Amino acid sequence: MHKFGPTLEQQQILQSASNAILIEALAGTGKTTALCMKACKMLAGTHPDVRILMLAYSRAGVTAIRDRLNKLNGVVPPRLEILTVEELSESVLREQGDPVHKMGDPVRRRNLILQAQQALRQELARNRNRGLDALLEHDVDIDAFLACEALIKKCLLDKQLDESGLSLRAFCEERDLDYGLYRLIRHYERMRVGLNHEPQFYAEGDCTFELSRQLDLLDWDQPFEWLQGRYGAVLFDELHDLDEGALMILRKLVQSNNGVFVGAGDFNQHIEEGAFSVFGEAMQRIKECLPEDTQVLRINTTRRFGAEICAALNPMFGVHFSTMPDSSDMFQHLTYDTDKHCAQQLVELHAQIVNGWGVLHGEKSQHSNLNIILRNPQDSILLEWIFGHEGVHYGCQGLRPFYLRREVALVLTLMWALQGSEANRCLTPGILNAALQGLQHYGYRSKQTEAINADVLASGNFDEASLAPLAGASETPKIVGMLFGNTLRTRQFITRGPNPDALEFKDSCAAVMALSSDVLGDAGAFFRHPKVLQIFNDAQINSKERQACLASLERLAILAKGMPASEFLGRLTLMATASIAMHERKEVVTLRFMSVTASKGREFTFVAVPFVERGRFPAPVPRDEAYRERNMLYVAMTRAHSALWLLEGRKRPVTPGPV
């Protein structure tokens, strides 16, 4: 059972008799708890046969709801359905009588994506299309495909494309989308649903996409029979993350006689790519889907942190946090002149927490670590290097250790292979594995020749008989084992592929292997070498990813300036192997680097937000995306429970607010 009662703001929600309530709740103010309290009160006052729906946008949101209910009641009431939007959509599709075969096998799905690519190759074989050469010659990058597909479906971009009157190519250029990927995704989707629109399977997100397609065929205010009178009440958490398809489902739930509606969101937290609310108009758009007399209530009182953090956040973001009585916390605003100065302050903070904070704060700080929330993955490079050489056991969430990121691992491997027999350190298998991924993604990618029935593909169907793991998925560990410790073999693999007798490739990665070993005298200069940069300038990636890759190389160049490649790689390998050893010994992690997205919805005892400066965090973006950047900083700074440190650049300050 819960150990605290509702706040005055939460009581207002519980006592409201309105048929539609919209809750604006700041971070840590108990919006999920308020929804759970409201649901329990509604259950107590309704007929035993009435069901109540609690929706969340994400699985993490569903977990949070269940956790709150267990704390409040000790059990989740059986008449309460707790679902994600995707799970609700799946249940509706099943009730319509159509088979809903879920696709949960990533290897099988990879196979189908590559089959769709091969089918598109066949279709375009007689008419080579500008912009599709890479798509025809190289295996598609699966991660890039899935990310682009999710964005297309969340934003209902096909609908926007039809309404725009533009060609697909022009539409992609206007939105900075990969034309080849979009073309492939449309072909894959045609194969998935068939000519009669009878989907063979549903991957994650496809059920929401299909249900929103059906709802789009209805008039704006027309009820949907499969949602009609389904529930006695609907409570919806995480409204700030809604995408276009989920918003359409919300509207039809409200219009289809499902009783009281209560929705909650912190509209300062909409940072998800594809969320329609990213640019600040969420409240108005949601209100358009609700009755005119919808009651808007606000929760500003936070249980998460105290007066010091509230006093820092309120003027900075133009919000109105208030605190619970007797709450205590600490906020410290630090400034730095250089990245190294910022890093040194973080080293001192970490030492303070590990060595001194427990003596001052007792049990409150037990098992706590310093959580460093970063806007850009490349900002962890210097910090990881410094803390790694200090022998600190750190972890990463939402981002990988910098040397295991495929763009970095690829360049490290090129540097190592170029040393030849003079290399005195072996890169770890993990770095080599990431480098092979980078080689496929940024460099050449060998054309697959699996025995897939071309006639089956030509008929618009997947070749189910050939569904088996492809060579690329199973061969990588063998290739890593073959290359590990052998610079000669690695060099041959980069220039010729797995066949040492093949003709040399003419791509940018092979061109780096033709450089003189003299370029290794300064590792920093190597990271800035024109032929190294050319790898990413030539790669078939969008401008945002290209900029991120080049930014990582620039951070490495600064870090390794004046250091011979052999020394840099030696120190890096020692750092990586020491980290592996600490993990194997199960040493306590006392430091965590995490992305803003990974931190969202969570809270931590100690949080530091570094590299806050104009043009960095918040990042430089077009004006219509500035709101999302502002929200990124808000999310990062509202994760702390006991102590928050803001490290701001003295030359390009962000404060005083509002941001």
CSV table of N, CA, C and O in Angstrom, one decimal, residues 121-212:
chain,number,residue,atom,x,y,z
A,121,ARG,N,15.4,-5.0,-56.8
A,121,ARG,CA,16.5,-5.1,-57.8
A,121,ARG,C,16.0,-5.7,-59.1
A,121,ARG,O,16.3,-5.2,-60.2
A,122,GLN,N,15.2,-6.8,-59.0
A,122,GLN,CA,14.7,-7.4,-60.2
A,122,GLN,C,13.8,-6.4,-60.9
A,122,GLN,O,13.9,-6.3,-62.2
A,123,GLU,N,13.0,-5.7,-60.2
A,123,GLU,CA,12.1,-4.7,-60.9
A,123,GLU,C,12.8,-3.6,-61.6
A,123,GLU,O,12.4,-3.1,-62.6
A,124,LEU,N,13.9,-3.2,-61.0
A,124,LEU,CA,14.7,-2.0,-61.5
A,124,LEU,C,15.8,-2.5,-62.5
A,124,LEU,O,16.6,-1.6,-62.9
A,125,ALA,N,16.0,-3.8,-62.7
A,125,ALA,CA,17.1,-4.3,-63.4
A,125,ALA,C,17.2,-3.7,-64.8
A,125,ALA,O,18.3,-3.4,-65.3
A,126,ARG,N,16.1,-3.4,-65.4
A,126,ARG,CA,16.2,-2.9,-66.8
A,126,ARG,C,16.1,-1.3,-66.9
A,126,ARG,O,16.2,-0.8,-67.9
A,127,ASN,N,16.0,-0.7,-65.7
A,127,ASN,CA,15.9,0.7,-65.7
A,127,ASN,C,16.6,1.3,-64.5
A,127,ASN,O,16.0,1.6,-63.5
A,128,ARG,N,17.9,1.4,-64.6
A,128,ARG,CA,18.7,1.9,-63.4
A,128,ARG,C,18.3,3.3,-63.1
A,128,ARG,O,18.1,4.2,-63.9
A,129,ASN,N,18.0,3.5,-61.8
A,129,ASN,CA,17.4,4.7,-61.3
A,129,ASN,C,18.4,5.5,-60.5
A,129,ASN,O,19.1,5.0,-59.6
A,130,ARG,N,18.5,6.8,-60.9
A,130,ARG,CA,19.5,7.7,-60.2
A,130,ARG,C,19.1,7.7,-58.7
A,130,ARG,O,17.9,7.9,-58.3
A,131,GLY,N,20.1,7.6,-57.8
A,131,GLY,CA,19.8,7.6,-56.4
A,131,GLY,C,19.6,6.2,-55.8
A,131,GLY,O,19.5,6.0,-54.6
A,132,LEU,N,19.5,5.2,-56.7
A,132,LEU,CA,19.2,3.8,-56.2
A,132,LEU,C,20.4,2.9,-56.5
A,132,LEU,O,20.3,1.7,-56.3
A,133,ASP,N,21.5,3.4,-56.9
A,133,ASP,CA,22.7,2.5,-57.2
A,133,ASP,C,23.1,1.8,-56.0
A,133,ASP,O,23.4,0.6,-56.0
A,134,ALA,N,23.2,2.5,-54.9
A,134,ALA,CA,23.7,1.8,-53.6
A,134,ALA,C,22.7,0.7,-53.2
A,134,ALA,O,23.1,-0.3,-52.7
A,135,LEU,N,21.4,1.0,-53.4
A,135,LEU,CA,20.4,0.1,-53.0
A,135,LEU,C,20.5,-1.2,-53.8
A,135,LEU,O,20.2,-2.3,-53.4
A,136,LEU,N,20.9,-1.0,-55.1
A,136,LEU,CA,21.0,-2.2,-56.0
A,136,LEU,C,22.2,-3.0,-55.8
A,136,LEU,O,22.3,-4.2,-55.9
A,137,GLU,N,23.3,-2.3,-55.4
A,137,GLU,CA,24.6,-2.9,-55.3
A,137,GLU,C,25.0,-3.5,-54.0
A,137,GLU,O,25.7,-4.4,-53.8
A,138,HIS,N,24.4,-2.9,-52.9
A,138,HIS,CA,24.8,-3.2,-51.6
A,138,HIS,C,23.6,-3.7,-50.7
A,138,HIS,O,22.5,-3.3,-50.9
A,139,ASP,N,23.9,-4.6,-49.8
A,139,ASP,CA,22.8,-5.0,-48.9
A,139,ASP,C,22.4,-3.9,-48.0
A,139,ASP,O,23.3,-3.1,-47.5
A,140,VAL,N,21.1,-3.7,-47.8
A,140,VAL,CA,20.6,-2.5,-47.1
A,140,VAL,C,21.0,-2.7,-45.6
A,140,VAL,O,21.2,-3.8,-45.1
A,141,ASP,N,21.3,-1.5,-45.0
A,141,ASP,CA,21.6,-1.5,-43.5
A,141,ASP,C,20.3,-1.7,-42.8
A,141,ASP,O,19.4,-0.9,-42.9
A,142,ILE,N,20.2,-2.8,-42.0
A,142,ILE,CA,18.9,-3.2,-41.4
A,142,ILE,C,18.5,-2.1,-40.4
A,142,ILE,O,17.3,-1.8,-40.3
A,143,ASP,N,19.4,-1.6,-39.6
A,143,ASP,CA,19.1,-0.6,-38.5
A,143,ASP,C,18.5,0.6,-39.2
A,143,ASP,O,17.6,1.2,-38.7
A,144,ALA,N,19.2,1.1,-40.3
A,144,ALA,CA,18.7,2.3,-41.0
A,144,ALA,C,17.3,2.0,-41.5
A,144,ALA,O,16.4,2.9,-41.5
A,145,PHE,N,17.1,0.8,-42.1
A,145,PHE,CA,15.8,0.5,-42.6
A,145,PHE,C,14.7,0.6,-41.5
A,145,PHE,O,13.6,1.2,-41.7
A,146,LEU,N,15.0,-0.1,-40.4
A,146,LEU,CA,14.0,-0.1,-39.3
A,146,LEU,C,13.7,1.3,-38.8
A,146,LEU,O,12.5,1.6,-38.4
A,147,ALA,N,14.7,2.1,-38.6
A,147,ALA,CA,14.5,3.5,-38.1
A,147,ALA,C,13.7,4.3,-39.1
A,147,ALA,O,12.8,5.0,-38.7
A,148,CYS,N,14.0,4.2,-40.4
A,148,CYS,CA,13.2,5.0,-41.4
A,148,CYS,C,11.8,4.5,-41.5
A,148,CYS,O,10.9,5.3,-41.6
A,149,GLU,N,11.6,3.1,-41.4
A,149,GLU,CA,10.3,2.6,-41.5
A,149,GLU,C,9.4,3.1,-40.3
A,149,GLU,O,8.2,3.4,-40.5
A,150,ALA,N,10.0,3.1,-39.1
A,150,ALA,CA,9.3,3.5,-37.9
A,150,ALA,C,8.8,5.0,-38.1
A,150,ALA,O,7.7,5.3,-37.7
A,151,LEU,N,9.7,5.8,-38.6
A,151,LEU,CA,9.4,7.2,-38.8
A,151,LEU,C,8.3,7.4,-39.8
A,151,LEU,O,7.3,8.2,-39.6
A,152,ILE,N,8.4,6.7,-40.9
A,152,ILE,CA,7.3,6.7,-42.0
A,152,ILE,C,6.0,6.4,-41.4
A,152,ILE,O,5.0,7.0,-41.7
A,153,LYS,N,5.9,5.3,-40.6
A,153,LYS,CA,4.6,4.8,-40.1
A,153,LYS,C,4.1,5.7,-39.0
A,153,LYS,O,2.9,5.9,-38.9
A,154,LYS,N,5.0,6.1,-38.1
A,154,LYS,CA,4.5,7.0,-36.9
A,154,LYS,C,3.9,8.3,-37.4
A,154,LYS,O,2.9,8.8,-36.9
A,155,CYS,N,4.6,8.9,-38.4
A,155,CYS,CA,4.2,10.2,-38.9
A,155,CYS,C,3.2,10.1,-40.1
A,155,CYS,O,2.8,11.1,-40.6
A,156,LEU,N,2.8,8.9,-40.4
A,156,LEU,CA,1.9,8.6,-41.6
A,156,LEU,C,2.4,9.4,-42.8
A,156,LEU,O,1.7,10.1,-43.4
A,157,LEU,N,3.7,9.2,-43.1
A,157,LEU,CA,4.3,10.0,-44.2
A,157,LEU,C,3.7,9.6,-45.5
A,157,LEU,O,3.7,10.5,-46.4
A,158,ASP,N,3.3,8.4,-45.7
A,158,ASP,CA,2.7,8.1,-47.0
A,158,ASP,C,1.4,8.9,-47.3
A,158,ASP,O,1.2,9.4,-48.4
A,159,LYS,N,0.7,9.2,-46.2
A,159,LYS,CA,-0.5,10.1,-46.4
A,159,LYS,C,-0.1,11.5,-46.7
A,159,LYS,O,-0.6,12.1,-47.6
A,160,GLN,N,1.0,12.0,-46.0
A,160,GLN,CA,1.5,13.3,-46.3
A,160,GLN,C,2.0,13.4,-47.7
A,160,GLN,O,1.9,14.4,-48.4
A,161,LEU,N,2.7,12.3,-48.2
A,161,LEU,CA,3.2,12.3,-49.5
A,161,LEU,C,2.1,12.4,-50.5
A,161,LEU,O,2.2,13.2,-51.5
A,162,ASP,N,1.0,11.6,-50.4
A,162,ASP,CA,-0.1,11.7,-51.3
A,162,ASP,C,-0.8,13.1,-51.3
A,162,ASP,O,-1.1,13.6,-52.3
A,163,GLU,N,-0.9,13.7,-50.1
A,163,GLU,CA,-1.5,15.1,-50.0
A,163,GLU,C,-0.6,16.2,-50.6
A,163,GLU,O,-1.1,17.2,-51.0
A,164,SER,N,0.7,15.9,-50.6
A,164,SER,CA,1.7,16.9,-51.1
A,164,SER,C,1.7,17.1,-52.6
A,164,SER,O,2.0,18.2,-53.1
A,165,GLY,N,1.3,16.0,-53.3
A,165,GLY,CA,1.4,16.1,-54.8
A,165,GLY,C,2.8,16.0,-55.3
A,165,GLY,O,3.0,16.1,-56.5
A,166,LEU,N,3.8,15.8,-54.4
A,166,LEU,CA,5.2,15.7,-54.9
A,166,LEU,C,5.5,14.3,-55.3
A,166,LEU,O,4.9,13.3,-54.9
A,167,SER,N,6.6,14.2,-56.1
A,167,SER,CA,7.1,12.9,-56.4
A,167,SER,C,7.8,12.3,-55.1
A,167,SER,O,8.1,13.1,-54.2
A,168,LEU,N,8.0,11.0,-55.1
A,168,LEU,CA,8.7,10.5,-53.9
A,168,LEU,C,10.1,11.1,-53.7
A,168,LEU,O,10.5,11.4,-52.6
A,169,ARG,N,10.8,11.3,-54.8
A,169,ARG,CA,12.2,11.8,-54.7
A,169,ARG,C,12.1,13.3,-54.2
A,169,ARG,O,12.9,13.6,-53.3
A,170,ALA,N,11.2,14.1,-54.7
A,170,ALA,CA,11.1,15.5,-54.2
A,170,ALA,C,10.7,15.5,-52.8
A,170,ALA,O,11.2,16.4,-52.0
A,171,PHE,N,9.8,14.6,-52.4
A,171,PHE,CA,9.3,14.6,-51.0
A,171,PHE,C,10.5,14.2,-50.1
A,171,PHE,O,10.6,14.8,-49.0
A,172,CYS,N,11.3,13.3,-50.5
A,172,CYS,CA,12.4,12.9,-49.7
A,172,CYS,C,13.5,14.0,-49.6
A,172,CYS,O,14.0,14.2,-48.5
A,173,GLU,N,13.7,14.7,-50.6
A,173,GLU,CA,14.6,15.8,-50.6
A,173,GLU,C,14.1,16.9,-49.7
A,173,GLU,O,14.9,17.5,-48.9
A,174,GLU,N,12.9,17.2,-49.7
A,174,GLU,CA,12.3,18.2,-48.9
A,174,GLU,C,12.4,17.8,-47.4
A,174,GLU,O,12.6,18.7,-46.5
A,175,ARG,N,12.3,16.6,-47.0
A,175,ARG,CA,12.3,16.1,-45.6
A,175,ARG,C,13.6,15.5,-45.2
A,175,ARG,O,13.7,15.1,-44.1
A,176,ASP,N,14.6,15.6,-46.1
A,176,ASP,CA,15.9,15.0,-45.8
A,176,ASP,C,15.8,13.5,-45.4
A,176,ASP,O,16.4,13.0,-44.4
A,177,LEU,N,15.0,12.8,-46.2
A,177,LEU,CA,14.9,11.4,-46.1
A,177,LEU,C,15.7,10.7,-47.2
A,177,LEU,O,15.9,11.2,-48.2
A,178,ASP,N,16.1,9.4,-46.9
A,178,ASP,CA,16.8,8.6,-47.8
A,178,ASP,C,15.9,8.1,-48.9
A,178,ASP,O,15.0,7.2,-48.6
A,179,TYR,N,16.0,8.6,-50.1
A,179,TYR,CA,15.1,8.2,-51.2
A,179,TYR,C,15.2,6.7,-51.4
A,179,TYR,O,14.1,6.0,-51.6
A,180,GLY,N,16.4,6.1,-51.5
A,180,GLY,CA,16.5,4.7,-51.7
A,180,GLY,C,15.8,3.8,-50.7
A,180,GLY,O,15.1,2.9,-50.9
A,181,LEU,N,16.0,4.2,-49.4
A,181,LEU,CA,15.4,3.5,-48.3
A,181,LEU,C,13.9,3.6,-48.3
A,181,LEU,O,13.2,2.6,-48.1
A,182,TYR,N,13.4,4.8,-48.6
A,182,TYR,CA,11.9,5.0,-48.6
A,182,TYR,C,11.3,4.1,-49.8
A,182,TYR,O,10.3,3.5,-49.6
A,183,ARG,N,12.0,4.1,-50.9
A,183,ARG,CA,11.6,3.3,-52.0
A,183,ARG,C,11.5,1.8,-51.7
A,183,ARG,O,10.6,1.1,-52.0
A,184,LEU,N,12.6,1.4,-51.0
A,184,LEU,CA,12.6,0.0,-50.6
A,184,LEU,C,11.5,-0.3,-49.5
A,184,LEU,O,10.9,-1.4,-49.6
A,185,ILE,N,11.3,0.6,-48.6
A,185,ILE,CA,10.3,0.3,-47.6
A,185,ILE,C,8.9,0.2,-48.2
A,185,ILE,O,8.1,-0.6,-47.8
A,186,ARG,N,8.6,1.0,-49.2
A,186,ARG,CA,7.3,0.9,-49.9
A,186,ARG,C,7.2,-0.4,-50.6
A,186,ARG,O,6.1,-1.0,-50.6
A,187,HIS,N,8.3,-0.9,-51.2
A,187,HIS,CA,8.2,-2.2,-51.9
A,187,HIS,C,8.0,-3.3,-50.8
A,187,HIS,O,7.2,-4.2,-51.1
A,188,TYR,N,8.8,-3.2,-49.7
A,188,TYR,CA,8.6,-4.2,-48.7
A,188,TYR,C,7.2,-4.2,-48.1
A,188,TYR,O,6.6,-5.3,-47.9
A,189,GLU,N,6.6,-3.0,-48.0
A,189,GLU,CA,5.2,-3.0,-47.4
A,189,GLU,C,4.2,-3.6,-48.4
A,189,GLU,O,3.3,-4.3,-48.0
A,190,ARG,N,4.4,-3.4,-49.7
A,190,ARG,CA,3.5,-4.0,-50.7
A,190,ARG,C,3.6,-5.5,-50.6
A,190,ARG,O,2.6,-6.2,-50.8
A,191,MET,N,4.8,-6.0,-50.4
A,191,MET,CA,5.0,-7.5,-50.3
A,191,MET,C,4.4,-8.0,-48.9
A,191,MET,O,3.8,-9.1,-48.9
A,192,ARG,N,4.5,-7.2,-47.9
A,192,ARG,CA,3.9,-7.6,-46.6
A,192,ARG,C,2.4,-7.7,-46.6
A,192,ARG,O,1.8,-8.6,-46.1
A,193,VAL,N,1.7,-6.7,-47.2
A,193,VAL,CA,0.3,-6.7,-47.2
A,193,VAL,C,-0.4,-7.3,-48.4
A,193,VAL,O,-1.6,-7.7,-48.3
A,194,GLY,N,0.3,-7.5,-49.5
A,194,GLY,CA,-0.2,-8.1,-50.7
A,194,GLY,C,-1.2,-7.2,-51.4
A,194,GLY,O,-1.6,-6.1,-51.0
A,195,LEU,N,-1.6,-7.6,-52.6
A,195,LEU,CA,-2.5,-6.8,-53.5
A,195,LEU,C,-3.9,-6.6,-52.9
A,195,LEU,O,-4.5,-5.6,-53.1
A,196,ASN,N,-4.3,-7.6,-52.1
A,196,ASN,CA,-5.6,-7.5,-51.5
A,196,ASN,C,-5.6,-6.9,-50.1
A,196,ASN,O,-6.6,-7.0,-49.3
A,197,HIS,N,-4.5,-6.4,-49.7
A,197,HIS,CA,-4.3,-5.9,-48.3
A,197,HIS,C,-4.7,-6.9,-47.2
A,197,HIS,O,-5.6,-6.7,-46.4
A,198,GLU,N,-4.0,-8.0,-47.3
A,198,GLU,CA,-4.2,-9.0,-46.3
A,198,GLU,C,-2.8,-9.3,-45.7
A,198,GLU,O,-2.0,-10.2,-46.2
A,199,PRO,N,-2.4,-8.5,-44.7
A,199,PRO,CA,-1.0,-8.6,-44.1
A,199,PRO,C,-0.6,-10.1,-43.8
A,199,PRO,O,-1.4,-10.8,-43.1
A,200,GLN,N,0.6,-10.4,-44.2
A,200,GLN,CA,1.1,-11.8,-43.9
A,200,GLN,C,1.6,-11.8,-42.5
A,200,GLN,O,1.5,-12.9,-41.8
A,201,PHE,N,2.0,-10.7,-41.9
A,201,PHE,CA,2.5,-10.6,-40.5
A,201,PHE,C,2.5,-9.2,-40.1
A,201,PHE,O,2.4,-8.3,-40.9
A,202,TYR,N,2.7,-9.0,-38.8
A,202,TYR,CA,2.8,-7.7,-38.2
A,202,TYR,C,4.0,-7.6,-37.3
A,202,TYR,O,4.2,-8.4,-36.3
A,203,ALA,N,4.9,-6.7,-37.7
A,203,ALA,CA,6.1,-6.4,-36.8
A,203,ALA,C,5.7,-5.3,-35.8
A,203,ALA,O,4.5,-4.8,-35.9
A,204,GLU,N,6.5,-5.0,-34.9
A,204,GLU,CA,6.2,-3.9,-33.9
A,204,GLU,C,5.9,-2.6,-34.6
A,204,GLU,O,6.6,-2.1,-35.4
A,205,GLY,N,4.7,-2.1,-34.2
A,205,GLY,CA,4.2,-0.8,-34.8
A,205,GLY,C,3.3,-1.0,-35.9
A,205,GLY,O,2.5,-0.1,-36.3
A,206,ASP,N,3.2,-2.2,-36.5
A,206,ASP,CA,2.4,-2.4,-37.7
A,206,ASP,C,0.9,-2.5,-37.3
A,206,ASP,O,0.0,-2.1,-38.2
A,207,CYS,N,0.6,-2.9,-36.1
A,207,CYS,CA,-0.8,-3.0,-35.7
A,207,CYS,C,-1.4,-1.6,-35.6
A,207,CYS,O,-2.5,-1.3,-36.0
A,208,THR,N,-0.7,-0.7,-34.9
A,208,THR,CA,-1.1,0.7,-34.8
A,208,THR,C,-1.2,1.3,-36.2
A,208,THR,O,-2.2,2.0,-36.5
A,209,PHE,N,-0.3,1.0,-37.1
A,209,PHE,CA,-0.3,1.6,-38.4
A,209,PHE,C,-1.5,1.1,-39.2
A,209,PHE,O,-2.2,1.9,-39.9
A,210,GLU,N,-1.9,-0.2,-39.1
A,210,GLU,CA,-3.0,-0.8,-39.8
A,210,GLU,C,-4.3,-0.2,-39.2
A,210,GLU,O,-5.2,0.1,-40.0
A,211,LEU,N,-4.4,-0.1,-37.9
A,211,LEU,CA,-5.7,0.4,-37.3
A,211,LEU,C,-5.9,1.9,-37.7
A,211,LEU,O,-7.0,2.3,-38.0
A,212,SER,N,-4.8,2.6,-37.7
A,212,SER,CA,-4.9,4.0,-38.0
A,212,SER,C,-5.3,4.2,-39.5
A,212,SER,O,-6.0,5.1,-39.9
